[in-house]
Short mmCIF file of C-alpha atoms and ligand atoms in Angstrom, two decimals:
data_model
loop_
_atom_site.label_atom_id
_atom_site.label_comp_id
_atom_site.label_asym_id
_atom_site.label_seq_id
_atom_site.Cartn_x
_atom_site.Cartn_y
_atom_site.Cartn_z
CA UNK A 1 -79.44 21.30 57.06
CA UNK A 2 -82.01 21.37 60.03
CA UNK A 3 -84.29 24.50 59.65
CA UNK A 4 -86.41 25.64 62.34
CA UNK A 5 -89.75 27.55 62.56
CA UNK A 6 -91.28 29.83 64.62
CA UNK A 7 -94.90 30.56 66.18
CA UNK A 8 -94.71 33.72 67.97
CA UNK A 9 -98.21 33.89 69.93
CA UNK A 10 -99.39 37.00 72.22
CA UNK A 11 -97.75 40.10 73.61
CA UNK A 12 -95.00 38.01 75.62
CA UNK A 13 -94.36 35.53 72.23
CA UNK A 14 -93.84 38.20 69.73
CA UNK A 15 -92.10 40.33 72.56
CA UNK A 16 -89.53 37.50 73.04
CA UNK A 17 -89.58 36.09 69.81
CA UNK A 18 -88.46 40.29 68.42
CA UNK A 19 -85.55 40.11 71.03
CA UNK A 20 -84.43 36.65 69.48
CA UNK A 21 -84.82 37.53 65.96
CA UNK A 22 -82.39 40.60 67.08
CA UNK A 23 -80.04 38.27 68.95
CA UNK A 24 -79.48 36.13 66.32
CA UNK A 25 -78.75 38.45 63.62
CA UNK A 26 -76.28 39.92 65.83
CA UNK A 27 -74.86 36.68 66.61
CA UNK A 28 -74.13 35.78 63.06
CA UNK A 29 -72.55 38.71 61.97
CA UNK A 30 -70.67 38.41 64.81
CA UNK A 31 -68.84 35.11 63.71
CA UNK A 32 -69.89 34.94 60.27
CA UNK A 33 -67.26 38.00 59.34
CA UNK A 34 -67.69 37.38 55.39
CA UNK A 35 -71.68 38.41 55.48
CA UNK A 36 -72.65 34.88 53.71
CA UNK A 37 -75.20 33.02 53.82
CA UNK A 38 -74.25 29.73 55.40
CA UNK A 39 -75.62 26.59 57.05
CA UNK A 40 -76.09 28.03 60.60
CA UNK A 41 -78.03 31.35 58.80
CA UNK A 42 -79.79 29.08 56.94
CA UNK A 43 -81.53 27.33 59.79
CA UNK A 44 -83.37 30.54 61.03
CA UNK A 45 -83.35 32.50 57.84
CA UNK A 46 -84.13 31.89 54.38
CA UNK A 47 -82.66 33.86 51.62
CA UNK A 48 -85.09 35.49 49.38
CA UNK A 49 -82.44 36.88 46.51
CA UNK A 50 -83.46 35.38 43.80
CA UNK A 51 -80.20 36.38 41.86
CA UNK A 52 -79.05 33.01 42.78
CA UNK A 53 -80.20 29.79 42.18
CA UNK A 54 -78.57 27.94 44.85
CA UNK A 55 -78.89 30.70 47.99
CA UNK A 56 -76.12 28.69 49.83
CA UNK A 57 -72.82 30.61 50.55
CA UNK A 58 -73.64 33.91 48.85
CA UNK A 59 -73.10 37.04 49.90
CA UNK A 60 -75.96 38.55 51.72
CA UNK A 61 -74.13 41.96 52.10
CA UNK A 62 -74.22 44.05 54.95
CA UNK A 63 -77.12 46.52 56.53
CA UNK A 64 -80.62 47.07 55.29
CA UNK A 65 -79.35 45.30 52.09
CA UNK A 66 -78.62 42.15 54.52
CA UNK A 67 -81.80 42.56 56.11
CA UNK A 68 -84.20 42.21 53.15
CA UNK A 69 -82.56 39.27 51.75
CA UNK A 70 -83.43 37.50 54.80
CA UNK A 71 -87.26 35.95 56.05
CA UNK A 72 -87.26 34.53 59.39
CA UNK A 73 -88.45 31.35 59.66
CA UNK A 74 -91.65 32.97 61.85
CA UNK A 75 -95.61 33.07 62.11
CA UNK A 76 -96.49 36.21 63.98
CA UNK A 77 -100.07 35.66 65.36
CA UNK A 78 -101.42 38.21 67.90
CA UNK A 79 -104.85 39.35 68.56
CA UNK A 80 -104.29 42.49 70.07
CA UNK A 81 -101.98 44.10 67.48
CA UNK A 82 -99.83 46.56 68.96
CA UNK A 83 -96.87 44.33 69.61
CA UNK A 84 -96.71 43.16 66.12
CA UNK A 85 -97.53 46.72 64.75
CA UNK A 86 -94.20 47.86 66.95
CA UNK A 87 -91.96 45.39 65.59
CA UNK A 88 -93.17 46.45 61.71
CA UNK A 89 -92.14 49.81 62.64
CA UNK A 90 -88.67 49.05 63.90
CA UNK A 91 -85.61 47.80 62.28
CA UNK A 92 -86.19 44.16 62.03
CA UNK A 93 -89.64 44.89 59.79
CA UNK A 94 -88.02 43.89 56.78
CA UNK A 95 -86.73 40.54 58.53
CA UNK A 96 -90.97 39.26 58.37
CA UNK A 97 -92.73 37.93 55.72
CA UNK A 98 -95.59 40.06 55.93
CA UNK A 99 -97.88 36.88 54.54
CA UNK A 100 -97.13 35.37 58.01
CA UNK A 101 -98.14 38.16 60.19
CA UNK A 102 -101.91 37.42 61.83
CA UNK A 103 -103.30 39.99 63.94
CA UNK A 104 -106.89 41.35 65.31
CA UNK A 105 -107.40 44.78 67.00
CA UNK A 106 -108.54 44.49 70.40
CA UNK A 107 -107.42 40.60 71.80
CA UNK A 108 -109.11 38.59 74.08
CA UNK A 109 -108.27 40.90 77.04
CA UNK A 110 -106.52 37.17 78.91
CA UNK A 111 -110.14 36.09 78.98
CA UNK A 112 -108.87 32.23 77.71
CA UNK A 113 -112.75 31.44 76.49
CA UNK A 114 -113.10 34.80 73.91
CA UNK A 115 -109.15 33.06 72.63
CA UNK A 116 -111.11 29.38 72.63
CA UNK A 117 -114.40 30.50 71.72
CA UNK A 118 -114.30 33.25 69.51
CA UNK A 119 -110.34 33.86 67.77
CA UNK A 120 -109.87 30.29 67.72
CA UNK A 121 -112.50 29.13 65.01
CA UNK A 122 -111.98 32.55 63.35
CA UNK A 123 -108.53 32.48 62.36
CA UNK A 124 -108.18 28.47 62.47
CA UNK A 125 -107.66 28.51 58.84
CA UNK A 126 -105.69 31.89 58.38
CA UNK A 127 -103.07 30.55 61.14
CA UNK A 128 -102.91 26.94 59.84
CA UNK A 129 -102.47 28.60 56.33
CA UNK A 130 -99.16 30.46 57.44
CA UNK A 131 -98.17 27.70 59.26
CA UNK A 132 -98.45 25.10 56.20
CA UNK A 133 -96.30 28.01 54.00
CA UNK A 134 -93.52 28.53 56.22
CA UNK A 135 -93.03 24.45 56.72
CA UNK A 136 -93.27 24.68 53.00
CA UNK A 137 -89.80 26.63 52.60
CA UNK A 138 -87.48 24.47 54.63
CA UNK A 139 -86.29 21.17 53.23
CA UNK A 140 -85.74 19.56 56.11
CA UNK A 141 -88.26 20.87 58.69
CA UNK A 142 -86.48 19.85 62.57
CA UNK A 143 -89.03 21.38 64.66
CA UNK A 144 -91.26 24.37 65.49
CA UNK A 145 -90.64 26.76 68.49
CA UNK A 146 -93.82 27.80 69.96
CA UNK A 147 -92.98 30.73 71.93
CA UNK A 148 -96.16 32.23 74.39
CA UNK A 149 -96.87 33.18 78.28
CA UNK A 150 -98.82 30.71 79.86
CA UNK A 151 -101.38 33.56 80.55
CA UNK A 152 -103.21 35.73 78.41
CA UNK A 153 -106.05 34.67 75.81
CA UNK A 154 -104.68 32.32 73.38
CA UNK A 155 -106.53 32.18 70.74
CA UNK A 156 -104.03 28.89 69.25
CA UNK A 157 -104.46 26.86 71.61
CA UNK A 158 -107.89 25.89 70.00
CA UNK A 159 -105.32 25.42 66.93
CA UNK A 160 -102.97 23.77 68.52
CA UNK A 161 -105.13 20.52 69.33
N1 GTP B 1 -91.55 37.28 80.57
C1 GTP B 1 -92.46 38.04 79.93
N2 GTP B 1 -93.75 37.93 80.29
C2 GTP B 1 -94.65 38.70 79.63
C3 GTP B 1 -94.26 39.59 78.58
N3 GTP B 1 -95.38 40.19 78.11
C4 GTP B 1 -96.40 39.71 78.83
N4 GTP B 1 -95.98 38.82 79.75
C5 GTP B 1 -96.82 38.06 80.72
O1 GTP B 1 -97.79 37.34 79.95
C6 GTP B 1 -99.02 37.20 80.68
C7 GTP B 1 -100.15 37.70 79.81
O2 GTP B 1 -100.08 37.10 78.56
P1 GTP B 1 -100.00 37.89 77.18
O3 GTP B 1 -98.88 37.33 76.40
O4 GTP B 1 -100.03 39.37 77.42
O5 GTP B 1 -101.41 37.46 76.58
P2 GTP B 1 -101.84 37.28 75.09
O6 GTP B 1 -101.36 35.97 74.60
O7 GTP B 1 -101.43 38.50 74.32
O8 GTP B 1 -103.43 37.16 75.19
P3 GTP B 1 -104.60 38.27 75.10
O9 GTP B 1 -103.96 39.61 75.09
O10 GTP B 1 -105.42 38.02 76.31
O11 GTP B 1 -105.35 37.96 73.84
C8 GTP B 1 -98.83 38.02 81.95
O12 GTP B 1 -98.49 37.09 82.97
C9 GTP B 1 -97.64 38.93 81.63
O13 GTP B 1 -96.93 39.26 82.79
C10 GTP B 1 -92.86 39.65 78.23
O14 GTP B 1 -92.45 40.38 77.34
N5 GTP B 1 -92.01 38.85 78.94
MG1 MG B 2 -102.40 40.30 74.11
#
């Protein structure tokens, strides 16, 4: 099974990355009629019941319950917060692992040096941390989808190299 990961960076990242994570939910219950857990599911979502040993083709039920047995396979890093503080107060909070959710207060106002100079170094570690955990769950790890503007301050990019 290829399993893909996510690095949602900045207001435009996690704004996208929110209206995928909704799209493919949708999507799946859409042609997945039975509510399991299956290959396809699998490559965006792990399943966190731990009723089952082999998470595989179980049930993952229907509503909220479906919700919180599935983690996307996502890093939310922003360092202005209010995007990310949105999304934890809409329906899909349950769908993030709140371990990979990295945010500052006031951002770096698309002033690319404060992301290089300042955020960078300072949450080098934190973001590489997250990073390292969510390649940890998948098996066979395909890629990662970095999803950002190509404005704004960026504090990853310092990361990134
Ligand atoms: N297509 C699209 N563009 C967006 C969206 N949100 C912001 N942008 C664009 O992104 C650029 C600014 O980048 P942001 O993503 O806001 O910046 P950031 O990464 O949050 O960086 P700082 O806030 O400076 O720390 C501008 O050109 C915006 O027009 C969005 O939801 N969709
Ligand atoms: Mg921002």
């Amino acid at each position: 099974m290829k399993l893909y990961n996510f690095i949602t960076v900045g207001q435009c990242g996690n704004q996208i990355g929110c209206r995928f994570w909704d799209i493919a939910l949708r999507e799946h219950a859409n042609v997945n009629k039975k509510g399991v857990y299956d290959e396809s599911i699998g490559s965006f979502f792990r399943n966190v019941d731990t009723r089952y040993n082999d998470p595989l083709n179980i049930p993952i039920g229907s509503g909220r319950g479906k919700i919180s047995s599935l983690k996307a396979r996502a890093v939310l890093i922003d360092m202005e917060e209010g995007v990310v503080s949105e999304i934890m107060k809409g329906p899909l909070r349950e769908v993030f692992d709140h371990k990979h959710l990295i945010t500052d207060v006031s951002g770096s106002g698309n002033n690319w040096a404060v992301g290089h100079m300042e955020y960078g170094p300072r949450y080098h570690d934190q973001i590489s941390e997250a990073i390292r955990r969510s390649a940890e769950f998948c098996d066979c790890l395909q890629c990662f989808f970095v999803l950002h503007s190509m404005g704004g301050g960026k504090c990853h990019v310092t990361w990134w190299r």
